mmCIF file of C-alpha atoms in Angstrom:
data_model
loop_
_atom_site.group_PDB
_atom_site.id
_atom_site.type_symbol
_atom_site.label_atom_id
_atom_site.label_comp_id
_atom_site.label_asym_id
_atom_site.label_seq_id
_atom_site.Cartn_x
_atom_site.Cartn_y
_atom_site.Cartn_z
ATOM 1 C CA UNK A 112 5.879 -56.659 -148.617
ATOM 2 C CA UNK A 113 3.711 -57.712 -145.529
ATOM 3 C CA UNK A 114 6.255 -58.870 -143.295
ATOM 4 C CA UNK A 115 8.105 -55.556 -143.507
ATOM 5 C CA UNK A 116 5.233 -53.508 -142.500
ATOM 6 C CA UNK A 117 5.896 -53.757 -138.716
ATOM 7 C CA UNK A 118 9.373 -52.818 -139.413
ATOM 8 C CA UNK A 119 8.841 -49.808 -141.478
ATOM 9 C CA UNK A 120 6.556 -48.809 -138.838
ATOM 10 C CA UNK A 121 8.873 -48.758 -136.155
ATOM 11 C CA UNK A 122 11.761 -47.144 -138.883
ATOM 12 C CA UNK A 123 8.774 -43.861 -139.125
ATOM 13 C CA UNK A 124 8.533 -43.949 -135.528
ATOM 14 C CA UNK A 125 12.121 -43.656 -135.017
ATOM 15 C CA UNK A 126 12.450 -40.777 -136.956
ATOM 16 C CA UNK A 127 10.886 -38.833 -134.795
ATOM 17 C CA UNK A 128 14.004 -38.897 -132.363
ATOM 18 C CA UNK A 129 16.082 -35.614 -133.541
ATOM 19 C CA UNK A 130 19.451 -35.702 -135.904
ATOM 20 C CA UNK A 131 17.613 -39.763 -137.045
ATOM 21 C CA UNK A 132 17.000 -39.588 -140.785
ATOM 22 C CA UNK A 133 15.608 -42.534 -142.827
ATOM 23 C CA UNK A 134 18.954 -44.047 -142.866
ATOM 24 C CA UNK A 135 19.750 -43.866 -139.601
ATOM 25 C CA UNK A 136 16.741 -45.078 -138.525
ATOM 26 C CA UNK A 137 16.587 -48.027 -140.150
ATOM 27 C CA UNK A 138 20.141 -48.927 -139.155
ATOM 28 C CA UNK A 139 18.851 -48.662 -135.608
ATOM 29 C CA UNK A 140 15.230 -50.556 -136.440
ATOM 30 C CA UNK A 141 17.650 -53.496 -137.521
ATOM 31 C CA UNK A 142 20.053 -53.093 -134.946
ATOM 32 C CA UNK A 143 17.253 -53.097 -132.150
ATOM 33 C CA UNK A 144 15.697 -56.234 -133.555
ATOM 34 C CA UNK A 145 18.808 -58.406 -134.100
ATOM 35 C CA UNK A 146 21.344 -57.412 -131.361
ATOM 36 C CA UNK A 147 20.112 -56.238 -128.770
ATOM 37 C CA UNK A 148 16.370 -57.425 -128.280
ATOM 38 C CA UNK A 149 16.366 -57.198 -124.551
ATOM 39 C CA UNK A 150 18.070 -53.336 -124.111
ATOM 40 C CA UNK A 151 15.195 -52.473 -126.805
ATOM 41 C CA UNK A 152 12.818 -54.075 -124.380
ATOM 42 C CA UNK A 153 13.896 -51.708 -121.933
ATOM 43 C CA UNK A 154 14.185 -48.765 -123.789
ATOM 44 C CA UNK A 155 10.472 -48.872 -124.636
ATOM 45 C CA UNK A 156 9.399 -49.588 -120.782
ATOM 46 C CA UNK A 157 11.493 -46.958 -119.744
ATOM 47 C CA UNK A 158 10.243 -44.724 -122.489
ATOM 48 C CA UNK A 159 6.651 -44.859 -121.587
ATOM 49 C CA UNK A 160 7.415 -45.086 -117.629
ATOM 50 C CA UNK A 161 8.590 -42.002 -118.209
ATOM 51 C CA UNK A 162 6.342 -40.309 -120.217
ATOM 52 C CA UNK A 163 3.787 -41.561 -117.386
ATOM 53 C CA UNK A 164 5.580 -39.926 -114.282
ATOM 54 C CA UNK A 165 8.004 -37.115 -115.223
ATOM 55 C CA UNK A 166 5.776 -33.810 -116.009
ATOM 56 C CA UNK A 167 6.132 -30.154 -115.808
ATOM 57 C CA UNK A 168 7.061 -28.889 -112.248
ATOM 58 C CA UNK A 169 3.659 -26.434 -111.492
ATOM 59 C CA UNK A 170 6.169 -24.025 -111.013
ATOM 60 C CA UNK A 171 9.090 -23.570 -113.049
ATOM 61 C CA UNK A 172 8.563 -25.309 -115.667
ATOM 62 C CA UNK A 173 11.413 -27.875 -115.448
ATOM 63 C CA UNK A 174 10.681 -31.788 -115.589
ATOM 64 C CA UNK A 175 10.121 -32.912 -112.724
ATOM 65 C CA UNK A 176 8.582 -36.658 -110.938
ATOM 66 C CA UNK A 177 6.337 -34.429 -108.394
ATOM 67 C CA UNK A 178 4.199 -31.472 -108.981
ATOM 68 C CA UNK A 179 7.021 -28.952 -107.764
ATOM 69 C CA UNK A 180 10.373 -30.230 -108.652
ATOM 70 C CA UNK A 181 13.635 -30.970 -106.270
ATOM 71 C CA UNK A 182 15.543 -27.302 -107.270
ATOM 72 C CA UNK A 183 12.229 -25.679 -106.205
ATOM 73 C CA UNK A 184 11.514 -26.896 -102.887
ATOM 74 C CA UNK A 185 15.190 -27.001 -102.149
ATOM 75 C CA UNK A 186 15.912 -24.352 -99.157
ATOM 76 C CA UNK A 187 19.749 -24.613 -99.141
ATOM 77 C CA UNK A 188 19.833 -22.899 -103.052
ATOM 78 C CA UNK A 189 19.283 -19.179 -103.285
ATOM 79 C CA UNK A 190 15.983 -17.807 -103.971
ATOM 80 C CA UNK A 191 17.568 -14.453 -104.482
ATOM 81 C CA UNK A 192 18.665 -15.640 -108.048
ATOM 82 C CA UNK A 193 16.505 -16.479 -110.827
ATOM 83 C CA UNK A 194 17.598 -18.117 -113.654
ATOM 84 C CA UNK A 195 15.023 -17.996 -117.196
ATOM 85 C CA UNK A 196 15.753 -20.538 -119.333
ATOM 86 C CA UNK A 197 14.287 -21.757 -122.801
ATOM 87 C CA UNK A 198 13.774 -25.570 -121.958
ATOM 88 C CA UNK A 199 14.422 -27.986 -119.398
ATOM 89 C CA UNK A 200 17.185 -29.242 -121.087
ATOM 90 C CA UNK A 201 19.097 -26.125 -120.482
ATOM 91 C CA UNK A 202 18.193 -26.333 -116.573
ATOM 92 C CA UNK A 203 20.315 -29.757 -116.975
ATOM 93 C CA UNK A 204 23.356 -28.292 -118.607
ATOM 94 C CA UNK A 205 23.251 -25.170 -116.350
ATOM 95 C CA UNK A 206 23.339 -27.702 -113.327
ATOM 96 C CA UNK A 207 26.061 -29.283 -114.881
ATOM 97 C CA UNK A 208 28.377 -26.486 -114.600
ATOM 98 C CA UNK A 209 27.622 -26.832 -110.564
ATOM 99 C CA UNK A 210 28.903 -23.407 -110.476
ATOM 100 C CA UNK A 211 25.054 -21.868 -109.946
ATOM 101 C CA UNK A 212 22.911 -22.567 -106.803
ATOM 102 C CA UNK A 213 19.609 -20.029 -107.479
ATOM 103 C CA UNK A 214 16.149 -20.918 -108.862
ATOM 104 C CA UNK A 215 15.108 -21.312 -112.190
ATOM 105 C CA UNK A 216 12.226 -20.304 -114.220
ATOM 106 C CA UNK A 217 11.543 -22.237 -118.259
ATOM 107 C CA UNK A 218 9.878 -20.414 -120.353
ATOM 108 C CA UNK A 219 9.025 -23.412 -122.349
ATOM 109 C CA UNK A 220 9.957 -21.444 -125.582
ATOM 110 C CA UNK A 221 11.275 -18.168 -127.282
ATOM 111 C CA UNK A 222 9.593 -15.131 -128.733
ATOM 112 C CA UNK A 223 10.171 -15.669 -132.780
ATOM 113 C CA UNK A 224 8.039 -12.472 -134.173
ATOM 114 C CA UNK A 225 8.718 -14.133 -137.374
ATOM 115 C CA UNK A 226 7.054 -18.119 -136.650
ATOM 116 C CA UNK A 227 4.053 -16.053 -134.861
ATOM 117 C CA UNK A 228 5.151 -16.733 -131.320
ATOM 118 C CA UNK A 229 4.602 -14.080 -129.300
ATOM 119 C CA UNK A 230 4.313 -13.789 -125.183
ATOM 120 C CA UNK A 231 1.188 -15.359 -124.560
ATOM 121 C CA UNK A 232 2.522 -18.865 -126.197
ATOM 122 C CA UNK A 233 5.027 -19.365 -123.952
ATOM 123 C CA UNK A 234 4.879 -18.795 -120.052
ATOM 124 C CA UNK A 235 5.973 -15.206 -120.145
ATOM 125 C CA UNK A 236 3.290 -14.157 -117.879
ATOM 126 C CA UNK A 237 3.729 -16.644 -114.854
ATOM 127 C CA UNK A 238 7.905 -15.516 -115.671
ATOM 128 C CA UNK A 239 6.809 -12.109 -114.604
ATOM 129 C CA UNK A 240 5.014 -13.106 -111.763
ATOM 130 C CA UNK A 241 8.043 -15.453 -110.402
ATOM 131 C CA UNK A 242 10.117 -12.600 -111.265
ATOM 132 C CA UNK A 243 8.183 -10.146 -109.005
ATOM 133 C CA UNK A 244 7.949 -12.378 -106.097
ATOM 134 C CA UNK A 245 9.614 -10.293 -103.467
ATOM 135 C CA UNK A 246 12.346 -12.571 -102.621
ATOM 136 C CA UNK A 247 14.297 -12.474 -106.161
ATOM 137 C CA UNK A 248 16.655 -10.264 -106.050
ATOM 138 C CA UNK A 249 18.508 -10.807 -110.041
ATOM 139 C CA UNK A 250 17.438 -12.477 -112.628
ATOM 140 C CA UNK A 251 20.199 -14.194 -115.025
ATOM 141 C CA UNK A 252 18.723 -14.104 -118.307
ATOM 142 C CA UNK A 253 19.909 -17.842 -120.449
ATOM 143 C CA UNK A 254 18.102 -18.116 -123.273
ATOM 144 C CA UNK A 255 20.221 -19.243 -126.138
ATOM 145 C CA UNK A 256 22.547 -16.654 -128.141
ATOM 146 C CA UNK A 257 20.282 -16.765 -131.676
ATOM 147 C CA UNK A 258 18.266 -13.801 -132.882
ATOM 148 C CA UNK A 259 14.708 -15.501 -131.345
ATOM 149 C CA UNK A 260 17.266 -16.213 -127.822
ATOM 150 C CA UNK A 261 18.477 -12.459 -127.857
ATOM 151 C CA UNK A 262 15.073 -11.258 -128.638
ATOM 152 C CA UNK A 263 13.289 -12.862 -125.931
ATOM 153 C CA UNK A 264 16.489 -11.794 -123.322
ATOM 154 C CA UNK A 265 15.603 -8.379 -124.151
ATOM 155 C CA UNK A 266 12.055 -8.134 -124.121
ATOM 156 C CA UNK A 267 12.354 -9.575 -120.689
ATOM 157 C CA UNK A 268 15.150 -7.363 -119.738
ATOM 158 C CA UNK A 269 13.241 -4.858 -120.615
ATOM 159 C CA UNK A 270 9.940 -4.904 -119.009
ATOM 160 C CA UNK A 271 12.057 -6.101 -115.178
ATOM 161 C CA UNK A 272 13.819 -3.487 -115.109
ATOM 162 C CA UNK A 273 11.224 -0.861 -115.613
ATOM 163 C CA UNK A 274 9.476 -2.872 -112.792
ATOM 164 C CA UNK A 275 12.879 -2.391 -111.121
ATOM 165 C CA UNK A 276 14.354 -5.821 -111.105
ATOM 166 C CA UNK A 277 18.438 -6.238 -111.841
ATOM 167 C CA UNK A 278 18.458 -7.837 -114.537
ATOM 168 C CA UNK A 279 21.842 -9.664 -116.375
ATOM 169 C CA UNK A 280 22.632 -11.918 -119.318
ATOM 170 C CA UNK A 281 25.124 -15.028 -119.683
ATOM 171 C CA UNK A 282 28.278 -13.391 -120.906
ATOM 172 C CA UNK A 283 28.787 -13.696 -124.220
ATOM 173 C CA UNK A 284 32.559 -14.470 -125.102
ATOM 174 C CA UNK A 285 35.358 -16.952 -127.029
ATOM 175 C CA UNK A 286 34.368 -20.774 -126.186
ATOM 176 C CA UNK A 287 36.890 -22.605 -123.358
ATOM 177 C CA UNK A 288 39.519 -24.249 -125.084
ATOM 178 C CA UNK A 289 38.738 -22.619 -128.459
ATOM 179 C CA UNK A 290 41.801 -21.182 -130.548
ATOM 180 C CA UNK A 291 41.295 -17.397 -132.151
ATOM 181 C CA UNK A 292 41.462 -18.629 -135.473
ATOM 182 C CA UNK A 293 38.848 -20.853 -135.236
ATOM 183 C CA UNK A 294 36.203 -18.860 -133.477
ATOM 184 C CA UNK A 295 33.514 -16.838 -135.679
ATOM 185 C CA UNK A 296 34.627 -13.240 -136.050
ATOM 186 C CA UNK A 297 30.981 -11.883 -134.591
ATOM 187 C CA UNK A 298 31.940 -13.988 -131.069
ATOM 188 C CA UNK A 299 35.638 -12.286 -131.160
ATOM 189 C CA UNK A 300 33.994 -8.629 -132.031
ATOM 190 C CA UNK A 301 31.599 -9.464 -128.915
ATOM 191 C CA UNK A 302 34.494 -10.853 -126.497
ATOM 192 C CA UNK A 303 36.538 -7.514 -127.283
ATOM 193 C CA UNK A 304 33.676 -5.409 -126.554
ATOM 194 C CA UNK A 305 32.643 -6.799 -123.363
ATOM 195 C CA UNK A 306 36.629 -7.307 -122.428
ATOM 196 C CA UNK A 307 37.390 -7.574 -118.846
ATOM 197 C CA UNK A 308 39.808 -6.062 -116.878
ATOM 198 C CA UNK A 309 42.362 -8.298 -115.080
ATOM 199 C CA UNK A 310 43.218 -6.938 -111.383
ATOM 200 C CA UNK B 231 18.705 -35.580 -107.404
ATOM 201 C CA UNK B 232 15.752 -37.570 -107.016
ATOM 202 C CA UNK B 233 13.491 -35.847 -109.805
ATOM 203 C CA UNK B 234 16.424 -36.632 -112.535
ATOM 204 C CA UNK B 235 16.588 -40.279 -111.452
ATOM 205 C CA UNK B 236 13.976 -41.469 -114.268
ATOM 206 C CA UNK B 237 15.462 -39.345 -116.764
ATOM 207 C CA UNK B 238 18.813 -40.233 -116.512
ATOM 208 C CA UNK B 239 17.665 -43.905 -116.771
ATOM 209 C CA UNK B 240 15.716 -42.674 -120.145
ATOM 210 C CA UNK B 241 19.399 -41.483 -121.151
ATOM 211 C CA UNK B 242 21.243 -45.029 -120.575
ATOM 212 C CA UNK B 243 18.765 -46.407 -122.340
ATOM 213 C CA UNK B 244 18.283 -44.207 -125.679
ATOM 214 C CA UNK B 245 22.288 -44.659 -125.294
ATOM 215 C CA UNK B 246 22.068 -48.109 -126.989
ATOM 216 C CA UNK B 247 20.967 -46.835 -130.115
ATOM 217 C CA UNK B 248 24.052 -46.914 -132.832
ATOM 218 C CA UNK B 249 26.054 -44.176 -133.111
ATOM 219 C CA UNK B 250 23.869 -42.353 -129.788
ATOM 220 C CA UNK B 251 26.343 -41.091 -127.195
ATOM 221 C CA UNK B 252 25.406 -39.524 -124.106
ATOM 222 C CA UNK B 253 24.944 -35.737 -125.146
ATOM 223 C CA UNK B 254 22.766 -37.040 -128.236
ATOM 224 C CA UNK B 255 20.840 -39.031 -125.709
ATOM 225 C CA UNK B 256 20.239 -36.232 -123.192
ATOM 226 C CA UNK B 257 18.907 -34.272 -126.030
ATOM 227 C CA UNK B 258 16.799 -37.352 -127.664
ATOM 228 C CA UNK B 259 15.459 -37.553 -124.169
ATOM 229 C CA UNK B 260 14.415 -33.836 -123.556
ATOM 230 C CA UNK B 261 13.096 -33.797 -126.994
ATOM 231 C CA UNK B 262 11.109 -36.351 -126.538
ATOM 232 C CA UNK B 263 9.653 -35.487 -122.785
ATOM 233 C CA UNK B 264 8.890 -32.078 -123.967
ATOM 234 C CA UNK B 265 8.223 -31.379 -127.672
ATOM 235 C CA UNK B 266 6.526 -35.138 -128.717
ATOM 236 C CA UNK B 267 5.272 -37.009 -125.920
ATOM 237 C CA UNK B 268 2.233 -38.675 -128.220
ATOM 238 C CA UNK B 269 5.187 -39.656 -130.702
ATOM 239 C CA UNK B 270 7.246 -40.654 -128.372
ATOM 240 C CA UNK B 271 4.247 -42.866 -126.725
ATOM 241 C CA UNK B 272 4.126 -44.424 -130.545
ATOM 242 C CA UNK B 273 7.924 -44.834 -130.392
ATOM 243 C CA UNK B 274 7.958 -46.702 -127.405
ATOM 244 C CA UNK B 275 4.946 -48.914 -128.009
ATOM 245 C CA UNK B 276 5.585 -50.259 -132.070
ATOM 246 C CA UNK B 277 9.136 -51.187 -130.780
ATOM 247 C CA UNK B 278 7.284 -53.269 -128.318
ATOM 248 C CA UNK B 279 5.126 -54.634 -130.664
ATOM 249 C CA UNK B 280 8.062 -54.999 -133.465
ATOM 250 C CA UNK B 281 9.966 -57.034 -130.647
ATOM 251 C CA UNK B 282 7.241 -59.593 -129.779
ATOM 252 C CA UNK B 283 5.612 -60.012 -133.859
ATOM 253 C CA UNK B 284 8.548 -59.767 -135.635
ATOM 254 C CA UNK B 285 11.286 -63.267 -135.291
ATOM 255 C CA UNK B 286 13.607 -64.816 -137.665
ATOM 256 C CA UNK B 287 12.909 -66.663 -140.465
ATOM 257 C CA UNK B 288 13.209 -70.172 -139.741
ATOM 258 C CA UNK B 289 14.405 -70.909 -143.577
ATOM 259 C CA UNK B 290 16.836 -67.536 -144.466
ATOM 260 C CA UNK B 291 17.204 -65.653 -140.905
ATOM 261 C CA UNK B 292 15.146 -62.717 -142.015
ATOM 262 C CA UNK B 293 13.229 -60.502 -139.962
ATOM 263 C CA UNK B 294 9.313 -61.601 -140.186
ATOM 264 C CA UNK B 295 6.426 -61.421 -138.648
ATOM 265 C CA UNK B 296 5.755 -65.412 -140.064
ATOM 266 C CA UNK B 297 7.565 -68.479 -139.270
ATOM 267 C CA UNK B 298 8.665 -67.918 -143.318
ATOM 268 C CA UNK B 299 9.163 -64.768 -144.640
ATOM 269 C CA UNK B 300 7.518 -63.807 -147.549
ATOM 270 C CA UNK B 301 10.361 -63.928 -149.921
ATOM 271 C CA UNK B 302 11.131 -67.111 -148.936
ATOM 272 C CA UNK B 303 8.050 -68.356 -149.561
ATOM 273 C CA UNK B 304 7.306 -66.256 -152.438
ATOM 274 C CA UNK B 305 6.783 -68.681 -155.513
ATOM 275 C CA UNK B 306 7.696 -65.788 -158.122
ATOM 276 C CA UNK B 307 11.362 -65.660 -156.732
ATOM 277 C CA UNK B 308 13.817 -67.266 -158.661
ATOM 278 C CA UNK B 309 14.783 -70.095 -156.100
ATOM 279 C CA UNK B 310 18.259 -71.212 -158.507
ATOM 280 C CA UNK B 311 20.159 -68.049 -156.806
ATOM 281 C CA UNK B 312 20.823 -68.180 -153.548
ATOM 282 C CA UNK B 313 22.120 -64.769 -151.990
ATOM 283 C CA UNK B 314 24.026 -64.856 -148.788
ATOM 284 C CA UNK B 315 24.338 -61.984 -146.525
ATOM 285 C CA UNK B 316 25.912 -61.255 -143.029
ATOM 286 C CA UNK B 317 22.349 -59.510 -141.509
ATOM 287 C CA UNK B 318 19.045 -59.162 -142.327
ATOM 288 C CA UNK B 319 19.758 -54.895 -142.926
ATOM 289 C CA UNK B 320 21.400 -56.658 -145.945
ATOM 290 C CA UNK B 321 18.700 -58.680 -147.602
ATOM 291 C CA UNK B 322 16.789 -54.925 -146.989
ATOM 292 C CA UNK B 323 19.460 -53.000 -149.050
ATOM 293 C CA UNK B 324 19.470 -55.250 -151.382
ATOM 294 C CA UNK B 325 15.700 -55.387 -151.952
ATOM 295 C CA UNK B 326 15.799 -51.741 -152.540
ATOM 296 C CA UNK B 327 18.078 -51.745 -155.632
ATOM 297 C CA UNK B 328 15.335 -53.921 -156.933
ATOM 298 C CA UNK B 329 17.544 -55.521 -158.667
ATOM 299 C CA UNK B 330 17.646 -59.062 -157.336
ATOM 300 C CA UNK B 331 14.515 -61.604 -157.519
ATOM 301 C CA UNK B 332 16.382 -64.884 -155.949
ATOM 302 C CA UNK B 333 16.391 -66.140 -152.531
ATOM 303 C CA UNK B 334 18.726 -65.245 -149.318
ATOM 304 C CA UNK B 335 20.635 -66.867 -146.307
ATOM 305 C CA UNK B 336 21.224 -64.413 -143.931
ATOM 306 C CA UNK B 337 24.428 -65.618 -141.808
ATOM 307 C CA UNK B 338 23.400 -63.723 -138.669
ATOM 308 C CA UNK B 339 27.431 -62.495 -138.414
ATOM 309 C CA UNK B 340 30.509 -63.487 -139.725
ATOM 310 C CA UNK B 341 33.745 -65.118 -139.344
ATOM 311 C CA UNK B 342 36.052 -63.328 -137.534
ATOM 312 C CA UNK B 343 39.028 -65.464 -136.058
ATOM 313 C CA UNK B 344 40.557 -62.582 -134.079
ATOM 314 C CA UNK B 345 37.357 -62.169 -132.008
ATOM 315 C CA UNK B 346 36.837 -65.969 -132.076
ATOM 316 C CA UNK B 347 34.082 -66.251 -134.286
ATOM 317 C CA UNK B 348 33.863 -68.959 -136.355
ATOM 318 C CA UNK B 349 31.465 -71.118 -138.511
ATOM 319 C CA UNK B 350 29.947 -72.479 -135.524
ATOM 320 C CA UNK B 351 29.372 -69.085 -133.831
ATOM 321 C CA UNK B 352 27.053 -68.152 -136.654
ATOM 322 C CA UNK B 353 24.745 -70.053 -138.956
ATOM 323 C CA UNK B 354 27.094 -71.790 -141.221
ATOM 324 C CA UNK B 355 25.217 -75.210 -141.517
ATOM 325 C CA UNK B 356 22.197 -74.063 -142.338
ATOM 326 C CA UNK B 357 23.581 -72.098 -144.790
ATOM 327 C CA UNK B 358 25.566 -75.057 -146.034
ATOM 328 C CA UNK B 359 22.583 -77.264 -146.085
ATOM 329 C CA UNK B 360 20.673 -74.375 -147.653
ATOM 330 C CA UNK B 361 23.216 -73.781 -150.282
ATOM 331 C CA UNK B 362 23.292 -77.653 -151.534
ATOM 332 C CA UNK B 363 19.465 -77.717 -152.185
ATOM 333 C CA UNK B 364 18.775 -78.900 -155.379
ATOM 334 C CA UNK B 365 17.250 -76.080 -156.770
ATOM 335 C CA UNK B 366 20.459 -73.407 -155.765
ATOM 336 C CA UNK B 367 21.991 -73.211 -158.982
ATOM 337 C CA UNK B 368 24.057 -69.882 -158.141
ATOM 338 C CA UNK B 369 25.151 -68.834 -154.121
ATOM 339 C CA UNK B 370 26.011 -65.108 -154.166
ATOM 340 C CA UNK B 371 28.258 -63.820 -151.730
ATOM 341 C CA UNK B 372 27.296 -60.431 -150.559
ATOM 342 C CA UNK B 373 29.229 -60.061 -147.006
ATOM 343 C CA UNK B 374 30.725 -57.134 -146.675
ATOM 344 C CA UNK B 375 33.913 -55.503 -147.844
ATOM 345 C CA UNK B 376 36.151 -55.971 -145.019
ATOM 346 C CA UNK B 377 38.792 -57.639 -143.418
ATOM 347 C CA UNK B 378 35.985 -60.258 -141.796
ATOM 348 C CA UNK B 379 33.417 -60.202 -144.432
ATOM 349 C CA UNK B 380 36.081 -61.061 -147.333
ATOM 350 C CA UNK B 381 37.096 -63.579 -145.136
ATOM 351 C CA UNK B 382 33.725 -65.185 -144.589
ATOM 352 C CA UNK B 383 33.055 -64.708 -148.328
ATOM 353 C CA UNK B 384 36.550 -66.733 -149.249
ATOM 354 C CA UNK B 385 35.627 -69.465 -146.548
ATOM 355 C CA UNK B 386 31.879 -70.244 -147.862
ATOM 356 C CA UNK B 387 33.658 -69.745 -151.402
ATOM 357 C CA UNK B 388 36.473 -72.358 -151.044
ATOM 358 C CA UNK B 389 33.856 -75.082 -149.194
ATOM 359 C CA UNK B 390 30.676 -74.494 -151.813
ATOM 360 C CA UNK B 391 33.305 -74.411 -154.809
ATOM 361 C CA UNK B 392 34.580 -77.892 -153.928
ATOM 362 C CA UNK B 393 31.124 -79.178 -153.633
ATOM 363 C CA UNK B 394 30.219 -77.787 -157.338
ATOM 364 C CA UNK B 395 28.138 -74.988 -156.631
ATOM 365 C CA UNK B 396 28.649 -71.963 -159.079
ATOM 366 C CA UNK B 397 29.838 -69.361 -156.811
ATOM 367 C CA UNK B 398 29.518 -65.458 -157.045
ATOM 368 C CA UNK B 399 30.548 -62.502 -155.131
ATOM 369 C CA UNK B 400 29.237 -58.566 -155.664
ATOM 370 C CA UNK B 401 31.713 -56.896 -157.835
ATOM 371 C CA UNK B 402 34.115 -54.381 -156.151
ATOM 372 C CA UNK B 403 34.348 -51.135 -158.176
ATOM 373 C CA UNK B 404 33.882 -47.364 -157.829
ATOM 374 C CA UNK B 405 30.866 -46.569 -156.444
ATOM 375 C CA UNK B 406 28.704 -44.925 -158.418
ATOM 376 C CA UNK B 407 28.220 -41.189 -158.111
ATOM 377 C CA UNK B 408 31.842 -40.762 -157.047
ATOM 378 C CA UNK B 409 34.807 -38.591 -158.538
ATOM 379 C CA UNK B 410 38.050 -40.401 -158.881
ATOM 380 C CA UNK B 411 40.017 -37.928 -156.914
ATOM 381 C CA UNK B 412 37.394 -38.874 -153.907
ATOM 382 C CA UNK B 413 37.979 -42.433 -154.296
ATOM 383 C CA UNK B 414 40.604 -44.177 -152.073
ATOM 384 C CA UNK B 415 43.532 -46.060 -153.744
ATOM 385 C CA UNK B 416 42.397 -49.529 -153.154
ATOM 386 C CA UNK B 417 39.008 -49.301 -154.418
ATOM 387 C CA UNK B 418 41.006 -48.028 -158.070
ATOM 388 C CA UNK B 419 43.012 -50.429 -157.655
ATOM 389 C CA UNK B 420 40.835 -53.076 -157.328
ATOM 390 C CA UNK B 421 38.487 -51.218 -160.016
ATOM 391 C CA UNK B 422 41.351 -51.292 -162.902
ATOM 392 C CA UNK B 423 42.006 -55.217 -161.953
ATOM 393 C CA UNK B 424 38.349 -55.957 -162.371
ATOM 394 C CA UNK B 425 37.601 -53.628 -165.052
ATOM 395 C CA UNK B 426 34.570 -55.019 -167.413
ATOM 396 C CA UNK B 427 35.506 -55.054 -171.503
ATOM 397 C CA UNK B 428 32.880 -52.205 -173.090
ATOM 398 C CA UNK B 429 31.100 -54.063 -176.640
#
């Protein structure tokens, strides 16, 4: 039907969003259109406002409003420590631990052998370089805990510390708050392993 | 810090969406600034376009990009039934089963005397006016299930019955696809009360 067609465009381009099926979004197409016309409004504006002014910071990677973002050109955190992350999005959760004040570096991906993705499509070669700038002293490898995450931390772990760079990973370990018997038995074999000893 | 301000605003916004809380918005918003900034471009500019083309109907309440939507004026429809429904997500469920051909009233809400809604909070007029046509023959009630919609049903019921309008509502029953055992008590129940004689 004709008058649907806008609708069922905007229901495609809500799928896009991730976790938003065909259900979902068409639960939100409606929802946007009959309750809250005005917040929808703003979500668009907002949307492409900023798509228009947050980019890539030239260099780390992160999203940033300027060409080098705020953690970059901020000279109260220490340069000494480099943190390599996948994505932005894993600068923000780091930051909201507030319990690290280095640098970061995003790799804007992870080596997967398997999809074809190999160093030279993400920024593995600008990593080294950051990596090798004489200030760093460690770099805190944080790519995510899957087989593409753990690949990538060691093929970087590798190649730094041949160049001489102290290298060291997120720990690995049982979840805060989690109960034994409901944590996976691989992340208990892993937290005995790399026990620690209490003073 | 200044470089997040824009998208942390992109967060509160996506944070409107149904069932979208703030850690499914940070990652919408990532997503979306990293991995599909053309799609999200798209996103943001049909729901603009959806907002300013697409109204209500000024006959039934339904979303359309005319004055009339199409099924309203669509001279094919049988215009003796009369469908009402709470929102205009409903007349699109419904059209899916493609099992209805009549006309619809979309209420825009319903009654709900604990939150103070009542018939003149949403379009209960119009819908009587609508109802009392000539032409309605049959009004089907198809609010929802619940403590509000089975009111609103009983309401219109009770005031259309007295008038001498033939009044339905959808039949309660198991749904289909479903196991007994997965079924909760008072949808049996009300199944076995309105079970159907087999010829």
């Amino acid at each position: 039907m004709a008058e649907r067609d806008l609708i069922e465009q905007l229901v495609i381009a809500l799928k896009i969003l991730p976790s938003v099926g065909p259900r979902s979004a068409t639960r939100m197409a409606y929802y946007l259109l009959n309750n809250e016309r005005e917040k929808a409004k703003y979500l668009a504006n907002t949307l492409l406002q900023t798509l228009e002014q947050v980019k890539n910071c030239k260099r780390c990677n992160n999203l940033s409003e300027n060409d080098v973002c705020n953690i970059c050109v901020n000279l109260k955190r220490d340069a000494t420590r480099l943190c390599i992350v996948e994505m932005p999005i894993d600068v923000h959760m780091l930051e909201q631990t507030q319990s690290y004040n280095g640098k970061y570096f995003v790799l804007m991906g992870k080596l997967s052998p398997l999809d074809g993705i190999g160093p030279k499509d993400i920024y593995f070669d600008k990593m080294l370089e950051r990596s090798l700038e004489p200030e760093v002293k460690e770099v805190i490898l944080a790519t995510s805990f899957t087989t593409e995450g753990e690949t990538t931390a060691y093929y970087i772990a590798d190649i730094l510390r041949k160049k001489g760079i102290y290298v060291s990973r997120l720990a690995r370990g049982v979840p805060a708050g989690s109960e034994l018997e409901y944590v996976d038995i691989n992340t208990i074999a892993r937290a005995l392993v790399d026990r620690r000893h209490i003073d």
